[in-house]
Amino acid sequence: MHPDQMLIINSMEQNEFLVGRTPEDEFERLQELDGIVDVYFPGDRWVMDSDDMDRRELLSEIERSVEGQKALYRMVEDAELDVELYPIIVGWEPWHYEHCRELFEVFGTKSCAFDGTEYNSKFNLWDDLEALVEALGPDRIYLNGRVSHEHLLHAPDEVVAFSGKTSILDESRQPNGEHDAERLTETINWRIEALHSSQTALDGFMVNN
């Protein structure tokens, strides 16, 4: 990596890979990456399929995610690992977000992540991100799993960084199957422009006000 780059990792994955994951599992990963990773966003360990869940069950899942992230943060602090940890906010309604508010206090930040992996509608994603901004007032949001130009173009200004791979890799692939570095740069810059490039410097993303 270039000296002025930072390595940011998240452990957000499809639901089937999150079920059963514990804070101890994530801590073991981080121990192996100590001194290599600059920034880490934990996975939420929360299945978003809520059709069969009532309000009490949803609250229990949110609390489990929040408590798990707090436990991971304490483990990292106690072990003095050289990595910055930022929380992921779970849910899609204001009352869901309110139950995540204490993560900002525990982590000592107003920056956070939001997982867009399960979203099929850009309009629902925008609405839920706007609701998050209104409810908790984060300074910066890292959006995982949505890299469509349209998804990024109308995201709230607080969304300043994103991650994803499938469409980006497809667009940078040459006819012979190999990836073209120039195409890769072009397709990423196209998406950065959608977020307004003045806001998207990753080194600025990690500076707390």
mmCIF file of N, CA and C in Angstrom, residues 11 21-35 37 40-43 45 68-83 85:
data_model
loop_
_atom_site.group_PDB
_atom_site.id
_atom_site.type_symbol
_atom_site.label_atom_id
_atom_site.label_comp_id
_atom_site.label_asym_id
_atom_site.label_seq_id
_atom_site.Cartn_x
_atom_site.Cartn_y
_atom_site.Cartn_z
ATOM 1 N N SER A 11 -16.446 -6.380 8.621
ATOM 2 C CA SER A 11 -16.798 -7.800 8.629
ATOM 3 C C SER A 11 -18.282 -7.991 8.344
ATOM 4 N N ARG A 21 -22.073 -15.502 14.904
ATOM 5 C CA ARG A 21 -20.780 -14.841 15.112
ATOM 6 C C ARG A 21 -20.789 -14.130 16.461
ATOM 7 N N THR A 22 -19.689 -14.200 17.174
ATOM 8 C CA THR A 22 -19.591 -13.592 18.502
ATOM 9 C C THR A 22 -18.548 -12.483 18.500
ATOM 10 N N PRO A 23 -18.585 -11.591 19.489
ATOM 11 C CA PRO A 23 -17.523 -10.589 19.620
ATOM 12 C C PRO A 23 -16.141 -11.232 19.753
ATOM 13 N N GLU A 24 -16.089 -12.398 20.397
ATOM 14 C CA GLU A 24 -14.812 -13.102 20.536
ATOM 15 C C GLU A 24 -14.271 -13.531 19.176
ATOM 16 N N ASP A 25 -15.167 -13.944 18.270
ATOM 17 C CA ASP A 25 -14.747 -14.317 16.915
ATOM 18 C C ASP A 25 -14.089 -13.127 16.213
ATOM 19 N N GLU A 26 -14.718 -11.965 16.333
ATOM 20 C CA GLU A 26 -14.187 -10.776 15.668
ATOM 21 C C GLU A 26 -12.885 -10.328 16.312
ATOM 22 N N PHE A 27 -12.799 -10.475 17.618
ATOM 23 C CA PHE A 27 -11.568 -10.083 18.310
ATOM 24 C C PHE A 27 -10.398 -10.949 17.853
ATOM 25 N N GLU A 28 -10.627 -12.234 17.647
ATOM 26 C CA GLU A 28 -9.563 -13.114 17.162
ATOM 27 C C GLU A 28 -9.073 -12.653 15.796
ATOM 28 N N ARG A 29 -9.997 -12.237 14.928
ATOM 29 C CA ARG A 29 -9.603 -11.712 13.621
ATOM 30 C C ARG A 29 -8.719 -10.474 13.779
ATOM 31 N N LEU A 30 -9.149 -9.599 14.671
ATOM 32 C CA LEU A 30 -8.419 -8.350 14.850
ATOM 33 C C LEU A 30 -7.033 -8.577 15.437
ATOM 34 N N GLN A 31 -6.920 -9.540 16.327
ATOM 35 C CA GLN A 31 -5.608 -9.849 16.889
ATOM 36 C C GLN A 31 -4.621 -10.245 15.796
ATOM 37 N N GLU A 32 -5.088 -11.024 14.828
ATOM 38 C CA GLU A 32 -4.225 -11.461 13.736
ATOM 39 C C GLU A 32 -3.853 -10.302 12.820
ATOM 40 N N LEU A 33 -4.675 -9.261 12.812
ATOM 41 C CA LEU A 33 -4.448 -8.130 11.913
ATOM 42 C C LEU A 33 -3.863 -6.920 12.629
ATOM 43 N N ASP A 34 -3.507 -7.083 13.883
ATOM 44 C CA ASP A 34 -2.970 -5.966 14.660
ATOM 45 C C ASP A 34 -1.706 -5.416 13.996
ATOM 46 N N GLY A 35 -1.675 -4.089 13.817
ATOM 47 C CA GLY A 35 -0.543 -3.461 13.172
ATOM 48 C C GLY A 35 -0.654 -3.417 11.660
ATOM 49 N N VAL A 37 -4.167 -3.428 10.012
ATOM 50 C CA VAL A 37 -5.419 -2.721 9.727
ATOM 51 C C VAL A 37 -5.445 -1.399 10.482
ATOM 52 N N TYR A 40 -11.449 -0.503 11.562
ATOM 53 C CA TYR A 40 -12.267 -1.717 11.512
ATOM 54 C C TYR A 40 -13.703 -1.389 11.888
ATOM 55 N N PHE A 41 -14.631 -1.852 11.038
ATOM 56 C CA PHE A 41 -16.054 -1.781 11.334
ATOM 57 C C PHE A 41 -16.562 -3.189 11.590
ATOM 58 N N PRO A 42 -17.128 -3.450 12.761
ATOM 59 C CA PRO A 42 -17.622 -4.803 13.039
ATOM 60 C C PRO A 42 -18.882 -5.124 12.247
ATOM 61 N N GLY A 43 -19.105 -6.421 12.014
ATOM 62 C CA GLY A 43 -20.372 -6.855 11.442
ATOM 63 C C GLY A 43 -21.463 -6.745 12.487
ATOM 64 N N ARG A 45 -23.998 -8.905 13.092
ATOM 65 C CA ARG A 45 -24.492 -10.172 13.626
ATOM 66 C C ARG A 45 -26.006 -10.153 13.771
ATOM 67 N N GLY A 68 -22.903 -6.560 21.698
ATOM 68 C CA GLY A 68 -21.770 -7.246 21.088
ATOM 69 C C GLY A 68 -20.688 -6.282 20.627
ATOM 70 N N GLN A 69 -21.117 -5.158 20.030
ATOM 71 C CA GLN A 69 -20.142 -4.158 19.588
ATOM 72 C C GLN A 69 -19.424 -3.522 20.774
ATOM 73 N N LYS A 70 -20.162 -3.263 21.846
ATOM 74 C CA LYS A 70 -19.545 -2.705 23.048
ATOM 75 C C LYS A 70 -18.528 -3.683 23.634
ATOM 76 N N ALA A 71 -18.874 -4.973 23.638
ATOM 77 C CA ALA A 71 -17.951 -5.981 24.163
ATOM 78 C C ALA A 71 -16.684 -6.041 23.321
ATOM 79 N N LEU A 72 -16.836 -5.980 22.002
ATOM 80 C CA LEU A 72 -15.665 -5.997 21.125
ATOM 81 C C LEU A 72 -14.796 -4.778 21.372
ATOM 82 N N TYR A 73 -15.415 -3.625 21.532
ATOM 83 C CA TYR A 73 -14.651 -2.400 21.781
ATOM 84 C C TYR A 73 -13.832 -2.523 23.069
ATOM 85 N N ARG A 74 -14.440 -3.079 24.109
ATOM 86 C CA ARG A 74 -13.722 -3.242 25.382
ATOM 87 C C ARG A 74 -12.545 -4.201 25.228
ATOM 88 N N MET A 75 -12.732 -5.276 24.469
ATOM 89 C CA MET A 75 -11.649 -6.235 24.248
ATOM 90 C C MET A 75 -10.472 -5.571 23.538
ATOM 91 N N VAL A 76 -10.779 -4.792 22.517
ATOM 92 C CA VAL A 76 -9.730 -4.114 21.755
ATOM 93 C C VAL A 76 -8.993 -3.106 22.631
ATOM 94 N N GLU A 77 -9.749 -2.362 23.452
ATOM 95 C CA GLU A 77 -9.138 -1.390 24.349
ATOM 96 C C GLU A 77 -8.251 -2.087 25.383
ATOM 97 N N ASP A 78 -8.742 -3.162 25.975
ATOM 98 C CA ASP A 78 -7.984 -3.871 27.011
ATOM 99 C C ASP A 78 -6.694 -4.472 26.440
ATOM 100 N N ALA A 79 -6.763 -4.940 25.192
ATOM 101 C CA ALA A 79 -5.585 -5.552 24.564
ATOM 102 C C ALA A 79 -4.666 -4.519 23.941
ATOM 103 N N GLU A 80 -5.107 -3.262 23.919
ATOM 104 C CA GLU A 80 -4.332 -2.159 23.339
ATOM 105 C C GLU A 80 -3.930 -2.442 21.892
ATOM 106 N N LEU A 81 -4.888 -2.970 21.126
ATOM 107 C CA LEU A 81 -4.617 -3.205 19.711
ATOM 108 C C LEU A 81 -4.523 -1.865 18.986
ATOM 109 N N ASP A 82 -3.656 -1.806 18.007
ATOM 110 C CA ASP A 82 -3.414 -0.573 17.260
ATOM 111 C C ASP A 82 -4.383 -0.469 16.082
ATOM 112 N N VAL A 83 -5.660 -0.247 16.373
ATOM 113 C CA VAL A 83 -6.687 -0.152 15.336
ATOM 114 C C VAL A 83 -7.795 0.764 15.843
ATOM 115 N N LEU A 85 -11.656 1.615 15.978
ATOM 116 C CA LEU A 85 -12.928 0.907 15.862
ATOM 117 C C LEU A 85 -14.064 1.914 15.742
#
